[in-house]
Coordinates of C-alpha atoms and ligand atoms in Angstrom, one line a residue:
M1 CA 0.0 0.0 0.0
R2 CA 0.9 3.6 -0.5
I3 CA 1.0 5.8 2.7
G4 CA 1.1 9.6 2.8
I5 CA 2.8 11.4 5.8
L6 CA 2.1 15.0 6.7
G7 CA 4.7 16.5 9.0
L8 CA 8.3 15.2 9.1
G9 CA 9.5 16.7 12.4
R10 CA 10.6 14.6 15.3
I11 CA 7.9 12.0 15.4
G12 CA 7.0 12.2 11.6
A13 CA 10.5 11.3 10.6
F14 CA 10.5 8.5 13.1
H15 CA 7.2 7.2 11.7
A16 CA 8.6 7.5 8.2
E17 CA 11.4 5.2 9.1
T18 CA 9.1 2.7 10.8
L19 CA 6.6 2.7 7.9
S20 CA 9.4 2.2 5.3
G21 CA 10.4 -1.0 7.1
L22 CA 6.8 -2.5 7.2
D23 CA 6.1 -5.3 4.6
A24 CA 2.6 -3.9 3.9
V25 CA 4.0 -0.5 2.9
E26 CA 5.2 -0.3 -0.7
S27 CA 5.7 3.4 -1.1
L28 CA 5.6 6.7 0.9
V29 CA 4.6 10.3 -0.2
V30 CA 5.6 13.0 2.2
A31 CA 4.8 16.7 2.7
D32 CA 5.9 19.4 5.2
P33 CA 5.8 23.2 4.8
F34 CA 9.4 23.0 6.0
A35 CA 10.7 21.8 2.7
D36 CA 14.0 20.6 4.0
A37 CA 12.3 18.2 6.4
A38 CA 10.3 16.6 3.6
K39 CA 13.4 16.4 1.4
A40 CA 15.5 14.8 4.1
A41 CA 12.8 12.1 4.6
A42 CA 12.5 11.6 0.9
E43 CA 16.2 11.0 0.5
R44 CA 16.4 8.7 3.6
F45 CA 13.4 6.5 2.9
G46 CA 13.0 6.8 -0.9
A47 CA 9.7 8.7 -0.5
E48 CA 8.1 11.0 -3.1
V49 CA 7.7 14.6 -2.1
A50 CA 4.4 16.5 -2.4
D51 CA 4.2 20.3 -2.2
S52 CA 1.1 20.4 0.0
P53 CA -1.4 18.2 1.8
E54 CA -3.8 18.7 -1.1
A55 CA -1.1 17.6 -3.6
L56 CA -0.3 14.6 -1.4
L57 CA -3.9 13.4 -1.4
A58 CA -4.2 14.1 -5.1
A59 CA -1.1 11.9 -5.6
G60 CA -3.3 8.9 -4.5
V61 CA -2.6 7.3 -1.1
D62 CA -4.3 4.4 0.6
G63 CA -3.7 5.8 4.1
L64 CA -2.7 9.1 5.6
V65 CA -0.4 9.6 8.6
V66 CA -0.7 13.0 10.3
A67 CA 2.4 13.8 12.3
A68 CA 2.2 17.6 11.8
A69 CA 2.2 20.1 14.7
T70 CA -0.9 19.8 16.8
D71 CA -2.7 23.0 15.6
A72 CA -2.8 21.5 12.0
H73 CA -4.4 18.2 13.1
P74 CA -8.1 19.1 12.7
A75 CA -7.8 20.4 9.1
L76 CA -5.6 17.5 8.0
I77 CA -7.8 14.8 9.6
L78 CA -10.8 16.3 7.8
A79 CA -9.0 16.5 4.5
G80 CA -8.1 12.8 4.7
V81 CA -11.7 11.8 5.7
E82 CA -13.2 14.0 2.9
A83 CA -10.9 12.3 0.4
G84 CA -12.1 8.9 1.7
V85 CA -8.6 8.0 3.0
P86 CA -8.2 6.2 6.4
V87 CA -6.3 8.5 8.8
F88 CA -3.7 7.9 11.5
C89 CA -3.2 11.1 13.5
E90 CA -0.8 11.7 16.3
K91 CA -2.3 12.7 19.6
P92 CA -4.0 15.0 20.5
V93 CA -6.9 15.3 18.1
A94 CA -6.7 19.1 18.4
R95 CA -5.1 21.9 20.4
T96 CA -8.3 22.5 22.4
M97 CA -11.2 20.2 23.4
S98 CA -13.7 22.4 21.6
E99 CA -11.8 21.9 18.4
G100 CA -11.6 18.2 19.1
V101 CA -15.4 18.1 19.6
E102 CA -15.8 19.9 16.2
V103 CA -13.7 17.2 14.6
L104 CA -15.8 14.5 16.2
K105 CA -19.0 16.1 15.0
A106 CA -17.6 16.5 11.5
V107 CA -16.6 12.8 11.2
Q108 CA -19.6 11.3 12.9
G109 CA -21.5 9.2 10.4
S110 CA -18.5 8.8 8.1
D111 CA -17.3 5.2 7.6
V112 CA -13.6 6.4 7.0
P113 CA -11.7 5.0 10.0
I114 CA -9.5 7.4 12.1
Q115 CA -6.8 6.1 14.5
I116 CA -5.4 8.4 17.1
G117 CA -1.8 7.8 18.2
Y118 CA -2.0 6.6 21.8
N119 CA 1.0 4.4 21.4
R120 CA 1.0 2.8 24.8
R121 CA -2.0 0.7 23.7
F122 CA 0.6 -1.2 21.5
D123 CA 3.2 -1.8 24.2
A124 CA 3.6 -5.5 25.1
G125 CA 3.6 -4.8 28.8
F126 CA 0.5 -2.6 28.9
A127 CA -1.2 -5.2 26.6
A128 CA -0.3 -8.0 29.0
A129 CA -1.7 -5.9 31.9
R130 CA -5.0 -5.4 30.1
A131 CA -5.2 -9.1 29.4
A132 CA -4.5 -10.0 33.0
V133 CA -7.3 -7.6 34.2
Q134 CA -9.7 -8.9 31.6
A135 CA -8.9 -12.5 32.6
G136 CA -9.7 -11.7 36.3
E137 CA -6.1 -12.7 37.3
L138 CA -5.9 -9.8 39.8
G139 CA -9.3 -10.4 41.4
T140 CA -11.0 -7.1 42.5
L141 CA -8.7 -4.3 41.3
H142 CA -8.3 -1.7 44.1
T143 CA -5.3 0.4 43.2
V144 CA -3.5 1.5 40.0
R145 CA -0.3 3.6 40.1
C146 CA 0.7 5.2 36.8
T147 CA 4.0 7.1 36.3
T148 CA 5.4 9.2 33.5
L149 CA 8.6 11.0 34.3
D150 CA 10.6 12.9 31.6
P151 CA 14.4 13.1 31.9
A152 CA 14.4 16.9 31.2
P153 CA 11.8 19.6 30.5
P154 CA 11.0 20.4 26.8
S155 CA 11.8 23.9 25.4
A156 CA 10.0 27.0 26.6
A157 CA 8.3 27.3 23.1
Y158 CA 7.1 23.7 23.5
I159 CA 5.8 24.3 27.0
A160 CA 4.0 27.5 25.9
A161 CA 2.1 25.6 23.2
S162 CA 1.6 22.4 25.1
G163 CA -1.6 23.3 27.0
G164 CA 0.0 22.2 30.2
I165 CA 1.4 19.0 31.7
F166 CA -2.0 17.2 32.1
R167 CA -3.0 17.7 28.5
D168 CA 0.5 17.1 27.1
C169 CA 2.0 14.3 29.2
S170 CA -0.4 12.8 31.8
V171 CA -3.0 12.3 29.0
H172 CA -1.0 9.2 28.0
D173 CA -1.5 7.9 31.6
F174 CA -5.2 8.7 31.5
D175 CA -5.7 6.9 28.2
I176 CA -3.8 3.8 29.3
I177 CA -5.7 3.7 32.6
R178 CA -9.0 3.6 30.8
W179 CA -7.7 1.0 28.3
V180 CA -6.1 -1.4 30.8
T181 CA -8.8 -1.3 33.4
G182 CA -11.8 -0.9 31.0
R183 CA -13.3 1.6 33.5
E184 CA -14.2 5.3 33.2
V185 CA -13.0 8.1 35.5
A186 CA -15.6 9.3 37.9
E187 CA -13.7 12.1 39.7
V188 CA -10.2 13.6 39.9
Y189 CA -8.2 15.6 42.4
A190 CA -4.9 17.0 41.2
V191 CA -2.0 18.8 42.8
G192 CA 1.1 20.3 41.2
G193 CA 4.3 22.1 42.0
N194 CA 7.0 24.0 40.3
R195 CA 10.6 24.0 41.6
G196 CA 12.6 23.7 38.3
A197 CA 12.7 25.7 35.1
D198 CA 11.3 29.2 35.5
Y199 CA 9.8 29.2 32.1
I200 CA 7.3 26.5 33.1
R201 CA 6.1 28.6 36.0
A202 CA 5.9 31.7 33.7
A203 CA 3.7 29.7 31.3
G204 CA 1.3 29.0 34.2
D205 CA 2.2 25.3 34.1
A206 CA 3.5 22.8 36.7
D207 CA 6.7 20.7 36.3
T208 CA 5.6 18.0 38.7
T209 CA 2.0 16.8 39.4
G210 CA 0.0 14.1 41.2
A211 CA -3.5 13.2 40.3
I212 CA -5.9 10.9 42.2
L213 CA -8.5 9.4 39.9
T214 CA -11.5 7.6 41.3
L215 CA -12.7 5.1 38.7
D216 CA -16.4 4.3 38.3
D217 CA -16.0 0.9 40.1
G218 CA -14.2 2.5 43.1
T219 CA -10.7 1.6 42.0
I220 CA -8.2 4.4 43.0
A221 CA -5.7 5.4 40.3
V222 CA -2.7 7.6 41.3
V223 CA -0.9 9.3 38.4
S224 CA 2.5 10.8 38.9
N225 CA 4.3 13.1 36.4
S226 CA 7.4 15.2 36.3
R227 CA 9.5 17.1 33.8
H228 CA 12.6 16.5 36.0
N229 CA 13.7 12.9 36.2
K230 CA 17.5 13.0 35.5
R231 CA 17.8 9.3 35.8
G232 CA 15.7 8.6 32.7
Y233 CA 12.4 8.3 30.9
D234 CA 10.3 6.4 33.5
V235 CA 7.0 5.0 32.4
R236 CA 5.4 2.4 34.6
M237 CA 2.1 1.1 35.8
E238 CA 1.4 -1.0 38.9
L239 CA -2.0 -2.8 39.3
H240 CA -3.0 -4.2 42.7
G241 CA -5.9 -6.5 43.2
F242 CA -7.3 -8.7 46.0
A243 CA -5.7 -11.7 44.2
D244 CA -2.4 -10.5 42.7
S245 CA -0.3 -7.5 41.8
I246 CA 1.5 -6.8 38.5
A247 CA 3.8 -4.1 37.1
V248 CA 4.4 -2.7 33.6
G249 CA 7.9 -1.2 32.9
L250 CA 9.6 -3.2 35.7
D251 CA 12.5 -4.3 33.6
D252 CA 16.3 -3.9 33.6
K253 CA 16.1 -0.5 31.9
L254 CA 13.9 1.0 34.6
P255 CA 15.4 4.4 35.5
L256 CA 15.5 3.7 39.3
R257 CA 18.4 2.9 41.6
S258 CA 17.8 0.5 44.4
V259 CA 19.5 1.4 47.7
E260 CA 18.8 -2.0 49.2
P261 CA 22.0 -3.7 50.3
G262 CA 22.9 -6.5 47.8
A263 CA 20.2 -5.6 45.3
S264 CA 21.5 -5.4 41.7
F265 CA 18.2 -4.8 39.9
P266 CA 17.7 -2.9 37.7
S267 CA 21.1 -3.3 36.0
G268 CA 20.6 -2.1 32.4
T269 CA 21.1 1.4 30.9
P270 CA 18.0 3.4 31.8
H271 CA 15.5 4.4 29.1
D272 CA 16.2 8.0 28.3
F273 CA 13.7 8.9 25.5
F274 CA 10.2 8.0 24.5
M275 CA 11.3 6.7 21.1
D276 CA 13.7 4.2 22.7
R277 CA 11.2 3.1 25.4
F278 CA 8.4 2.6 22.8
T279 CA 10.2 1.7 19.6
D280 CA 8.3 -1.7 19.4
A281 CA 5.0 -0.1 20.4
Y282 CA 5.3 2.5 17.6
R283 CA 6.0 -0.3 15.1
A284 CA 3.0 -2.3 16.4
E285 CA 0.8 0.9 16.3
L286 CA 1.6 1.6 12.6
T287 CA 1.3 -2.1 11.7
A288 CA -2.2 -1.9 13.2
F289 CA -2.8 1.2 11.0
T290 CA -1.9 -0.7 7.9
E291 CA -4.5 -3.3 9.0
V292 CA -7.1 -0.5 9.4
V293 CA -6.2 0.7 5.9
A294 CA -6.6 -2.8 4.6
G295 CA -10.0 -3.0 6.2
T296 CA -9.1 -6.1 8.4
R297 CA -9.5 -4.4 11.8
P298 CA -11.4 -1.4 13.2
S299 CA -9.6 1.6 14.6
P300 CA -7.9 0.6 17.8
C301 CA -8.0 4.1 19.2
T302 CA -10.9 6.3 18.0
V303 CA -11.5 10.0 18.2
E304 CA -14.0 9.3 21.0
D305 CA -11.3 7.4 22.9
A306 CA -8.8 10.3 22.5
L307 CA -11.4 12.9 23.6
E308 CA -12.2 10.9 26.8
A309 CA -8.5 11.1 27.9
G310 CA -8.7 14.8 27.0
W311 CA -11.7 15.4 29.4
I312 CA -9.8 13.8 32.2
A313 CA -6.9 16.2 31.5
E314 CA -9.3 19.1 31.5
A315 CA -10.7 18.0 34.8
C316 CA -7.2 17.7 36.3
T317 CA -6.2 21.1 35.0
L318 CA -9.3 22.7 36.7
S319 CA -8.8 20.7 39.9
L320 CA -5.2 21.9 40.1
H321 CA -6.2 25.6 39.6
E322 CA -9.2 25.5 42.0
H323 CA -7.8 23.0 44.6
R324 CA -10.9 20.8 44.6
P325 CA -12.2 17.5 43.3
V326 CA -13.7 17.8 39.7
T327 CA -15.7 15.3 37.7
P328 CA -15.1 14.9 33.9
A329 CA -18.8 15.6 33.5
E330 CA -18.3 19.1 34.9
V331 CA -15.8 20.0 32.1
R332 CA -17.3 18.0 29.2
Q333 CA -18.6 20.1 26.3
G334 CA -20.5 19.2 23.2
Ligands
NAD1 N1 2.4 9.7 20.6 C1 3.5 10.2 21.0 O1 4.3 9.5 21.7 C2 4.0 11.5 20.4 C3 5.3 11.8 20.6 C4 5.8 13.1 20.1 C5 4.9 13.9 19.4 N2 3.6 13.5 19.3 C6 2.7 14.4 18.6 O2 3.1 14.5 17.2 C7 2.9 15.8 16.7 C8 4.2 16.4 16.2 O3 5.2 16.5 17.2 P1 6.7 16.6 16.9 O4 7.4 16.5 18.2 O5 7.2 15.7 15.8 O6 6.8 18.2 16.4 P2 7.8 18.9 15.5 O7 7.7 20.3 15.7 O8 9.2 18.2 15.6 O9 7.3 18.6 14.0 C9 6.1 19.1 13.5 C10 6.3 19.2 11.9 O10 5.0 19.4 11.4 C11 5.2 20.3 10.3 N3 3.9 20.9 9.9 C12 3.2 21.9 10.5 N4 2.1 22.2 9.9 C13 2.0 21.2 8.9 C14 1.0 21.0 7.9 N5 -0.1 21.7 7.8 N6 1.2 19.9 7.0 C15 2.3 19.2 7.1 N7 3.3 19.4 8.0 C16 3.1 20.4 8.9 C17 6.2 21.3 10.8 O11 6.9 22.0 9.7 C18 7.2 20.3 11.5 O12 8.2 19.8 10.6 C19 2.3 16.7 17.9 O13 0.9 16.7 17.7 C20 2.7 15.9 19.1 O14 1.7 16.0 20.2 C21 3.1 12.4 19.8

C-alpha cells in the first residue's frame, strides 16, 4: 500500500522510518511546509515529495499519517476523511477540546476510519496488563499507580504551546488507565508544584504533578508526572488487586536505583527517551494502522477514545487551579 505522511518533524521522521520498514507498505509520499524536512525524509526513505497536503492526497494514497504540529491536526484529519482515505493522527486530536469536539461532530456518520496515536496501547507490557485484568487474574482491582517522568523539560516554546502537563504528558497515563482497566474516571483531584525551570512557572504550568482518579467501580488510580527525572524516561504502571499485583515497565532498563544492600536490579542502561522506550510499540501501532487501511480491523483508538482522555486532562487542570475534586462531566462540552 501507499502511505502519505504529513509532518516530518521529530515524530513524523521516526514514523517514516518505521513505515518504510513494514512489509505492507510499498511506497511513501511526504509533505511538510518546512521543505528541508520533507526532502531529508524523501532521501532517507525513498519517498516521493508532495508540495502540500492537497497535492499529497491528489497523488493517490491508501492511508494518511498526520504527524504535523498539533494545531494542524483538525484540518488534516478532515482533509483525509473527505478524500475517503483512512487517517492515523498523532495525539492530540486538536489543540483544544472544543476543536476536538468539532472534529468528532464532522466525522460522525463517516465510515472512513480514524486512529489516534496513543502508542502505549501497543506496548507489550501494557497489553499484558490489560489481558490480566480482563482474565480476572488480579481479582477485584483496588489500586493503580501510573507514572510518566521525563528526563528533562522540553523547550520554553514547546511548554507555551503544550496546553500544560496534564494535556501534554499525563494524557497518556489517562488513556492507558481507561484502556487497561476498562473503567471510566468518575472524579479527579490534582496537585502540582514548580521548583525547576522558571519558564514552566511563567507559562502557568506545573513541572511536577500528582492526580488521584477515582474510577467508576471505586478503583483508585494515582498518576505521577514530572518534567525533571534526571535518571531517565520512566513509564510504569502498577496494578494491585485482591488476588495479585503486577507491574508494567519493571525491567532492567527501569530508571530507578535500588538502595537495598545487595540488590543489583535494575542493572541495564536506563531508558532516556520515549522513542527508545516505545520503539516496538510505535511499530505495532503503525502495523495496526496498515490493517485498518486494509480493512481487516477497526480503529484501535478512535477520536472518541482520545477525547475521553482529554476530558480527564481538562478535569485535572481545573482541579489543580481550584484545589478541589472535579468530575469529567463538569468540564465536558458538546
Ligand atoms: N504519541 C507520541 O508519543 C508523540 C510523541 C511526540 C509527538 N507527538 C505528537 O506529534 C505531533 C508532532 O510532534 P513533533 O514533536 O514531531 O513536532 P515537530 O515540531 O518536531 O514537527 C512538526 C512538523 O509538522 C510540520 N507541519 C506543521 N504544519 C503542517 C501541515 N499543515 N502539514 C504538514 N506538516 C506540517 C512542521 O513543519 C514540522 O516539521 C504533535 O501533535 C505531538 O503532540 C506524539
